[in-house]
Coordinates of C-alpha atoms in Angstrom, one line a residue:
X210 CA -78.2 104.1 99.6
X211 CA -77.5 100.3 99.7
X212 CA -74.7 100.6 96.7
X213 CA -73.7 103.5 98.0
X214 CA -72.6 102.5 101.2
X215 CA -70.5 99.2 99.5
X216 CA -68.8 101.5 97.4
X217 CA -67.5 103.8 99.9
X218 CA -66.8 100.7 101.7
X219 CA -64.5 99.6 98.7
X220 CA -63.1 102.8 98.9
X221 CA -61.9 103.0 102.1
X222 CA -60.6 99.6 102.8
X223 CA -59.3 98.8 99.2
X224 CA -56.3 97.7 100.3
X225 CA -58.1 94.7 102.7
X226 CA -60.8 94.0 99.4
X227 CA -58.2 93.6 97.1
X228 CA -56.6 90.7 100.2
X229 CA -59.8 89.5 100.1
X230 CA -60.2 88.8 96.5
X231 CA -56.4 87.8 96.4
X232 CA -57.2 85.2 98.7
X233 CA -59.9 83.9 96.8
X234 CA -58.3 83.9 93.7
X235 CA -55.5 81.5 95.3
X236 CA -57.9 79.2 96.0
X237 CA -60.2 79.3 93.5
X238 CA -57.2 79.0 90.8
X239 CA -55.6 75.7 92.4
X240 CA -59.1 74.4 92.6
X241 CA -60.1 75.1 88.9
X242 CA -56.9 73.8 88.4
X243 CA -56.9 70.6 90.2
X244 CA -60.4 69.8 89.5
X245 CA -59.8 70.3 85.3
X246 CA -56.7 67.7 85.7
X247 CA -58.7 65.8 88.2
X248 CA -61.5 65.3 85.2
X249 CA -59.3 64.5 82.7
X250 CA -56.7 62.7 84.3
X251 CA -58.2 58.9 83.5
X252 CA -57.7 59.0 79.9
X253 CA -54.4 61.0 80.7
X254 CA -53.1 58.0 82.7
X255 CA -54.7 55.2 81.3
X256 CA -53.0 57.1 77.9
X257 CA -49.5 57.0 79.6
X258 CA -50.1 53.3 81.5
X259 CA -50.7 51.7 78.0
X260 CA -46.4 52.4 77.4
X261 CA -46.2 49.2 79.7
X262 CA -48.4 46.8 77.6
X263 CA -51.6 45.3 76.6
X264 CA -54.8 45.0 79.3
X265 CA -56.7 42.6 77.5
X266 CA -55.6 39.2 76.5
X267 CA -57.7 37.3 73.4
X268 CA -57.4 33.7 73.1
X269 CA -59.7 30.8 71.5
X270 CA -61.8 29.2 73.6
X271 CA -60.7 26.1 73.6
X272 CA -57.4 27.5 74.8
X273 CA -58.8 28.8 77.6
X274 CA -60.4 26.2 79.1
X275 CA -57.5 24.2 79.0
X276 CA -55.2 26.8 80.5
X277 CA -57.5 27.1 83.5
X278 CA -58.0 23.4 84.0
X279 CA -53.7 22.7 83.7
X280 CA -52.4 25.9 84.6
X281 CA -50.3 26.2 81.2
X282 CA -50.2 30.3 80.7
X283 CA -50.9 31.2 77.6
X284 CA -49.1 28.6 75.4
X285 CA -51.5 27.2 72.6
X286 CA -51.9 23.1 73.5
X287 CA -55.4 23.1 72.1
X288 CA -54.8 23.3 68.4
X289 CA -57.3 26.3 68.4
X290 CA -57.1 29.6 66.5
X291 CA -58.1 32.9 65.6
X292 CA -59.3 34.3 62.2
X293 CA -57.5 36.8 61.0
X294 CA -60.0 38.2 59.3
X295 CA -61.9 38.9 62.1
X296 CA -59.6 41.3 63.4
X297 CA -61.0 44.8 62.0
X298 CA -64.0 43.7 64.3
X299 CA -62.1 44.6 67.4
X300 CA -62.9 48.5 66.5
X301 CA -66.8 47.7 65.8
X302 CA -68.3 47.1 69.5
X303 CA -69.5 50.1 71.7
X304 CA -66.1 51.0 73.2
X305 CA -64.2 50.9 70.0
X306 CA -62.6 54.4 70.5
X307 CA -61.3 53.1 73.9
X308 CA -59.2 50.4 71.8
X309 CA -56.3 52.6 71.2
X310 CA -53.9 49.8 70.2
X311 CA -54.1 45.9 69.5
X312 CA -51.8 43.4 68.1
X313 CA -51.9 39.8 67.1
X314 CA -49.8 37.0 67.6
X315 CA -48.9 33.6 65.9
X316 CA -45.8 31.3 66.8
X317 CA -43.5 29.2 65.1
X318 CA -41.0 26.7 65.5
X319 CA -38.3 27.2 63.3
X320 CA -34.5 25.9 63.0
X321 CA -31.5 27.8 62.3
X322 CA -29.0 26.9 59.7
X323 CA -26.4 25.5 62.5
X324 CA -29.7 23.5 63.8
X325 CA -30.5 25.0 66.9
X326 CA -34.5 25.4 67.7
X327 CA -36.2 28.7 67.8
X328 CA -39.2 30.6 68.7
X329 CA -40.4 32.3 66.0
X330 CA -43.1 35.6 67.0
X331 CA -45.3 36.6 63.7
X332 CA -47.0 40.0 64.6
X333 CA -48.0 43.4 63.5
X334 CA -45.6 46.2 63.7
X335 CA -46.9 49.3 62.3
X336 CA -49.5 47.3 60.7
X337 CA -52.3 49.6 58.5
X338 CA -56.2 48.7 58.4
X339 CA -59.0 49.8 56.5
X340 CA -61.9 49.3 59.2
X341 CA -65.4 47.8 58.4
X342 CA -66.4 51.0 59.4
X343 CA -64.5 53.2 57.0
X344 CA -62.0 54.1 59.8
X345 CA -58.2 53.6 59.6
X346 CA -56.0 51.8 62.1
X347 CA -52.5 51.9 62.3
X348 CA -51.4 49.2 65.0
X349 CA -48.9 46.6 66.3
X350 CA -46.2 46.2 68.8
X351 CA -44.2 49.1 67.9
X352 CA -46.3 51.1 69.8
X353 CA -47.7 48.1 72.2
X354 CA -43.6 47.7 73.0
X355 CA -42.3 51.0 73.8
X356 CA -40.5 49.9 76.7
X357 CA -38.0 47.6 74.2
X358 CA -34.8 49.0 73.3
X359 CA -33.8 48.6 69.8
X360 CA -29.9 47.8 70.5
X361 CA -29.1 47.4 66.8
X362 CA -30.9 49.1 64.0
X363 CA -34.3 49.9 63.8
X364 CA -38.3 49.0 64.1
X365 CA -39.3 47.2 61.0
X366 CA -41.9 49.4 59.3
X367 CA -44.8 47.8 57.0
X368 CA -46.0 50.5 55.8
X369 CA -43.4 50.4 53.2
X370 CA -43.4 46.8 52.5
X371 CA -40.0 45.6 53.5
X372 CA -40.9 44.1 56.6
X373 CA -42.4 41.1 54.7
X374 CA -39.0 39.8 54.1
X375 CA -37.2 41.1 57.5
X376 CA -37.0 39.9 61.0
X377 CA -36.2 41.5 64.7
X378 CA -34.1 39.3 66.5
X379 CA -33.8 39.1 70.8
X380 CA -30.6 40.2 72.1
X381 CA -29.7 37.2 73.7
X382 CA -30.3 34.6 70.6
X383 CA -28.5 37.5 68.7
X384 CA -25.3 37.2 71.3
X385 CA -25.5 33.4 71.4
X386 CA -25.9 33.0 67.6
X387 CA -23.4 36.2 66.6
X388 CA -26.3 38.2 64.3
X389 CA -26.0 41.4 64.6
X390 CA -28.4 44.5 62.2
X391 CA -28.5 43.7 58.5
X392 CA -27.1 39.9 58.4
X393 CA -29.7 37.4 56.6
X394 CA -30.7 34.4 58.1
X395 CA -32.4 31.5 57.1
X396 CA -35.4 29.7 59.2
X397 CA -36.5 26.5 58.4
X398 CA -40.3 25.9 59.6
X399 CA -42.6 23.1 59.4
X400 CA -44.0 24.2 56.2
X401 CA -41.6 26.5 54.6
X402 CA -38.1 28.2 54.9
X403 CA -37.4 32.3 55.2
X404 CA -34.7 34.1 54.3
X405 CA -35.1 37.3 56.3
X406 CA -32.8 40.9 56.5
X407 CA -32.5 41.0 60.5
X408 CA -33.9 45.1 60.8
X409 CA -33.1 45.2 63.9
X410 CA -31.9 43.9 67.3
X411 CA -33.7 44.6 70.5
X412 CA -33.8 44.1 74.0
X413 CA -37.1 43.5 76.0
X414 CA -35.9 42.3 79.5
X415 CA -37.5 38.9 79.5
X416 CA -38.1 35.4 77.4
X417 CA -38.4 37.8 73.8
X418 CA -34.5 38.2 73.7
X419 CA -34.4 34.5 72.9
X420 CA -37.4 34.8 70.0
X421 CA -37.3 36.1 66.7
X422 CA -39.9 38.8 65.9
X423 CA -41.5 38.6 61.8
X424 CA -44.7 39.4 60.1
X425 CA -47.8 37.6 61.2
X426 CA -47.5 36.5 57.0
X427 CA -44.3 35.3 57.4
X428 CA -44.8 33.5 60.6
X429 CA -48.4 31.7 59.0
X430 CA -46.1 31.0 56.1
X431 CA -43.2 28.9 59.0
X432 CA -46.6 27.4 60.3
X433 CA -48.7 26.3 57.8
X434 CA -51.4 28.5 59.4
X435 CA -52.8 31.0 56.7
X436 CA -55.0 33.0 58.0
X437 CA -55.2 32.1 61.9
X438 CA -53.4 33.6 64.8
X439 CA -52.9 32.5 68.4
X440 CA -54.0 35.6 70.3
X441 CA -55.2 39.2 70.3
X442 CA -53.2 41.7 73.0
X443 CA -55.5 44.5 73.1
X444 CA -54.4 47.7 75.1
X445 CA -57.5 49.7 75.7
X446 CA -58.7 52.9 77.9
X447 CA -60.8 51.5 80.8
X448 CA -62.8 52.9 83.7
X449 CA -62.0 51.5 87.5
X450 CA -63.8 48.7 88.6
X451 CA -66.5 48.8 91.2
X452 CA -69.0 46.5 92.7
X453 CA -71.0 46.3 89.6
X454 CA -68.1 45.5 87.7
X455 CA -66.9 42.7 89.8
X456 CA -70.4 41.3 89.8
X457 CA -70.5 40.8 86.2
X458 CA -67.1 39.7 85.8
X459 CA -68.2 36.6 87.4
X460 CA -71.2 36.1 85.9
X461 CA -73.1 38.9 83.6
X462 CA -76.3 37.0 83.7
X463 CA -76.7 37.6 87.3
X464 CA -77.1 41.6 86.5
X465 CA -81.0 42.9 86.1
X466 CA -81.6 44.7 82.8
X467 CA -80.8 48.1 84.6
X468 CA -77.8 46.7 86.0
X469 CA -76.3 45.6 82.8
X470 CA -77.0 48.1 80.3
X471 CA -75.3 50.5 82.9
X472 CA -72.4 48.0 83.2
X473 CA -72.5 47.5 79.3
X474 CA -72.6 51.0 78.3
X475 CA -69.3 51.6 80.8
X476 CA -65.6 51.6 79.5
X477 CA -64.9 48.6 82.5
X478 CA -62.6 46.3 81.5
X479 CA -65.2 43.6 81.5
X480 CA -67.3 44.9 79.4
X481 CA -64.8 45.6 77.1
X482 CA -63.5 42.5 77.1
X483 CA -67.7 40.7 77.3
X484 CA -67.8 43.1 74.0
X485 CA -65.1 41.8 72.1
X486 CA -66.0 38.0 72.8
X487 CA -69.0 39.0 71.2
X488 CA -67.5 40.2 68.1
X489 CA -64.6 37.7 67.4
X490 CA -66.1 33.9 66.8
X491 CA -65.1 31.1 69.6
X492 CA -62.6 33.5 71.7
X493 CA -62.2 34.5 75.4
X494 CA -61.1 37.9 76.1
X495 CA -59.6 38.0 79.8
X496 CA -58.4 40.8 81.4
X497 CA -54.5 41.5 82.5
X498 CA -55.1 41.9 85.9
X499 CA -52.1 42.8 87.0
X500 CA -51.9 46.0 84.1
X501 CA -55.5 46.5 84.4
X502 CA -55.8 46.3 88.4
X503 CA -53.0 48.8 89.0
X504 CA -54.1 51.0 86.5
X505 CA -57.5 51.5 88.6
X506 CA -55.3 52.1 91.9
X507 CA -53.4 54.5 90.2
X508 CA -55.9 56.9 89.1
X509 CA -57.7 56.9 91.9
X510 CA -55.0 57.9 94.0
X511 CA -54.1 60.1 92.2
X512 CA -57.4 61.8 91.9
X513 CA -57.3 61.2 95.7
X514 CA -54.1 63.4 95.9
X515 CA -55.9 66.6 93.9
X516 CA -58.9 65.9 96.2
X517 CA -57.2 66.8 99.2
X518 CA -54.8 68.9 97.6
X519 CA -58.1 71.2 96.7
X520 CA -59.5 71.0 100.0
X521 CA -56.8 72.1 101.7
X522 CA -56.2 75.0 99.3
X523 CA -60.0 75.7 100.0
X524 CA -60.1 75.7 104.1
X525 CA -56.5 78.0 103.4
X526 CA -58.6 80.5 101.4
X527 CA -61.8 80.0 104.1
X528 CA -59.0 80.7 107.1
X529 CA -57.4 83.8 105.2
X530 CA -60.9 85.7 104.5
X531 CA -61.8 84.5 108.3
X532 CA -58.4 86.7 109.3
X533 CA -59.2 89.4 107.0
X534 CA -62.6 89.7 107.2
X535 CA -62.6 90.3 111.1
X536 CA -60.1 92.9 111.1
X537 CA -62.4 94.5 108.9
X538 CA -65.2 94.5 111.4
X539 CA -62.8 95.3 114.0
X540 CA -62.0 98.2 112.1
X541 CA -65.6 99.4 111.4
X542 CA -67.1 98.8 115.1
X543 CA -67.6 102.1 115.5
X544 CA -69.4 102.4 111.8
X545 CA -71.0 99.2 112.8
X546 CA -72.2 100.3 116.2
X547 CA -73.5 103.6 115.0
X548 CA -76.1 102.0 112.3
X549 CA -77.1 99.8 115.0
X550 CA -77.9 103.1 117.0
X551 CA -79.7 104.8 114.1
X552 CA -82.3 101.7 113.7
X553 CA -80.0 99.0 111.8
X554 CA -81.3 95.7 112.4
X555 CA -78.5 92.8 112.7
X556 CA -80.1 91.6 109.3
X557 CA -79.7 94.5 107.1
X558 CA -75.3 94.9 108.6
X559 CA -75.1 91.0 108.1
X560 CA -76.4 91.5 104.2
X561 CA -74.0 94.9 103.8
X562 CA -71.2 93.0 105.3
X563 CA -71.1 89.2 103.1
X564 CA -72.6 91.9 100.0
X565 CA -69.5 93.2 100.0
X566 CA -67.5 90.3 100.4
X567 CA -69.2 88.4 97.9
X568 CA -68.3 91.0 95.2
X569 CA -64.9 90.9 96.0
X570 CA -64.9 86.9 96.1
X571 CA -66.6 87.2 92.8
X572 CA -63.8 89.8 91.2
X573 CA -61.3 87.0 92.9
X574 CA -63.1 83.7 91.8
X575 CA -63.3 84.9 88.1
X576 CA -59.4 86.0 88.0
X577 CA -58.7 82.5 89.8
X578 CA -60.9 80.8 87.4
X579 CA -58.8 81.6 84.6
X580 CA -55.7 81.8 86.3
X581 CA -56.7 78.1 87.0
X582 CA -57.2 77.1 83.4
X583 CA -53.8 78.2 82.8
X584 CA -52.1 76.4 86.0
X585 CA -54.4 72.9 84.4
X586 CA -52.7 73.6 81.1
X587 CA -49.2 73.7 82.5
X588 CA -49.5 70.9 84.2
X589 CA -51.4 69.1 81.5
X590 CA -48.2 69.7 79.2
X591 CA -45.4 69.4 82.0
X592 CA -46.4 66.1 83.0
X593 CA -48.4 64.3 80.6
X594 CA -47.0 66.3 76.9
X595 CA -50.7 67.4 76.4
X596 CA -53.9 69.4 76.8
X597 CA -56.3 69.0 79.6
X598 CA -60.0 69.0 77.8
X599 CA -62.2 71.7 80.3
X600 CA -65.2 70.4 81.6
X601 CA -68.2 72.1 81.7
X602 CA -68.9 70.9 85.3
X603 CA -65.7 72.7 86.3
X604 CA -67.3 76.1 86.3
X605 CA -70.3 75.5 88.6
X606 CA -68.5 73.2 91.0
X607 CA -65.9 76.0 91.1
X608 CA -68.2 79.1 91.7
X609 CA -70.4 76.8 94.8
X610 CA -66.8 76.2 96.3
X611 CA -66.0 79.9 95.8
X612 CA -69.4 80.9 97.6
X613 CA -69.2 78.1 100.3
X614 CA -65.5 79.1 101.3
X615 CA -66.3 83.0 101.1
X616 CA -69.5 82.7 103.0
X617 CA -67.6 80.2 106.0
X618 CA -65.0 82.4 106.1
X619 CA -67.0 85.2 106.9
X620 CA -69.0 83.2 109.8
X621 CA -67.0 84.4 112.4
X622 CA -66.6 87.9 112.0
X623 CA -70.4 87.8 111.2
X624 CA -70.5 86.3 115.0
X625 CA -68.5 89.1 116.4
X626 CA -70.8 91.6 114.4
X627 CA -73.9 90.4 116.4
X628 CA -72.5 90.6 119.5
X629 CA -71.5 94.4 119.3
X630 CA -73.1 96.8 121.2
X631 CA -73.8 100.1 120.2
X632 CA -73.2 101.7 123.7
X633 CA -69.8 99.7 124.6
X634 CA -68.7 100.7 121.4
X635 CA -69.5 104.2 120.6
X636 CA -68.4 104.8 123.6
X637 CA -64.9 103.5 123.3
X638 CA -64.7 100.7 125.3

């Protein structure tokens, strides 16, 4: 008797069911969809954020110390190094597939033929490991310096070993000096003199269009440093900072043994950078704070936006069934008011009533489930050129919201349903 009376009930108001469930299905949809981009949307910006350079910063030690005691950046006045050899390492620790790019750096004086001085960068461009752990790593600052616009010429490429006897030049020593793409020039270092084919000319915006850019071989070779570098830029996928975080940044012995291995076993950029000190003999790994600070801001407003942009989507659905839902009853009264006449109890309507509505918002939550995934999809390929992963977690959090929204939006024609009276309205009035 039960299903018989909701499918008659379908039957006759199909037209407001089909509202109902259309309702739903808004609100479930931009809720599936926000909450699937919402998910996956750290790795998505942190992904796109890493355009605009390295987080972490590698130095020696020694280095270090100095810089903080004299306030000297991150020029080398210690006479410490880096092994090269030590680089691979980088990939080993916990949060290895977090390190999605690193590069090192070595610099040289050199001299040009007419005598004036140089910087001279040696780096990785498109460099190729084999990783101790079988893994291979293509890195360097073609990728780390996406932002630099090649004005002349192209990238030099390693891969295909003519970069060992080429050089990138800064548009501004390339103006001063007159070298444009494919000249040679000659540098004369402390140990040894290059003859390089200038690949390309680029412009970065800032104190590398005065530098020359080479090989980290080539720029050992200017050096006399086989085998060391000066520092490690690291760009890396990290989870914002909290409390905890900030606690160990300061001092990681302070954390209890609960306290660390949940701080350890967490992509922050502390322990990212705690990890790779650990792995790479006499260094300091600091964080950018200005890359890695503003990267935290920015995802969590933006997972603030598609918070509140599923809420209000949510209390729009909750106010449309409300509308919907009490026009229904209004409609029925007389239905309504005779089963309360026959022996009804308020219980048994209340159950009919949401019964009915719940299989509609079900009908409406699984069409705006999957209409969801493919509103999370479009967006995940409009605005950041790729897939967005689906959670498992979005299902259940989107069928509570669908049952919470349906059953609040039916509180206040439920209201009106207890108040009727049988008499009043059977008898018209």
């Amino acid at each position: 008797m039960f299903v018989r009376m909701i499918g008659k009930a379908f039957l006759r108001q199909w037209k407001k069911m089909a509202m109902i469930a259309f309702t739903i299905a808004l609100g479930a949809s931009l809720a599936t969809a926000m909450l699937s981009v919402m998910m996956d949307v750290g790795d998505k910006v942190n992904q796109e954020l890493k355009a605009y350079g390295a987080n972490i910063m590698v130095v020696p030690k020694d280095t270090s110390v100095i810089g903080e005691l004299y306030d000297v950046g991150d020029e080398n006045i210690s006479g410490a190094y880096l092994k090269e050899d030590e680089l691979g390492k980088i990939k080993t620790i916990f949060w290895a597939f977090n390190i999605v790019d690193y590069a090192p750096f070595i610099t040289a004086d050199a001299k040009l033929p007419d005598g004036s001085e140089v910087e001279v960068k040696g780096t990785w461009f498109n460099h190729h490991m084999d990783l101790p752990t079988g893994e291979q790593l293509d890195a360097g600052v073609a990728s780390m310096r996406s932002w630099w616009e090649i004005t002349e010429g192209d990238w030099m490429n390693e891969q295909d070993g003519s970069a060992s006897n080429q050089a990138m030049v800064g548009s501004a020593l390339a103006k001063r000096e007159g070298i444009h793409a494919g000249d040679t020039i000659t540098l004369a270092g402390g140990k040894s003199q290059e003859e390089l084919s200038v690949a390309g000319i680029f412009d970065a915006g800032g104190d590398e269009d005065d530098q020359i850019y080479v090989t980290l071989d080539t720029a050992q070779s200017l050096a006399g440093l086989d085998g060391k570098v000066d520092s490690i830029e690291v760009s890396a996928l990290t989870t914002p900072d909290n409390e905890l975080a900030e606690k160990a940044a300061r001092d990681p012995s302070s954390l209890s043994v609960s306290q660390y291995e949940t701080w350890y076993c967490t992509a922050y950029v502390s322990s990212i950078c705690y990890q790779i000190t650990e792995v790479i003999s006499d260094s300091v790994a600091n964080p950018v704070r200005q890359v890695a600070d503003s990267e935290g801001q920015i995802l969590e407003k933006t997972q603030l936006l598609m918070i509140l942009i599923t809420i209000l989507s949510l209390v729009g659905a909750a106010l449309g069934i409300c509308n919907l839902v009490t026009a229904s009853v209004m409609e029925r009264s007389q239905e309504i008011g005779l089963m309360k006449a026959v022996g009804a109890h308020n219980p048994a309507i209340v159950g009919l009533i949401l019964t009915e509505i719940l299989c509609t918002g079900l009908i409406g939550g699984v069409l705006g489930f999957f209409a969801g995934l493919w509103f999370a999809q479009i967006i995940g390929h409009t605005v950041f050129a790729s897939a967005i992963a689906i959670r498992p977690m979005v299902v259940p959090t989107v069928t509570l919201l669908v049952v919470i929204v349906t059953i609040t939006g039916c509180i206040p024609a439920i209201r009106m349903l207890l108040a009727l009276r049988p008499t009043e309205v059977l008898h018209g009035r």
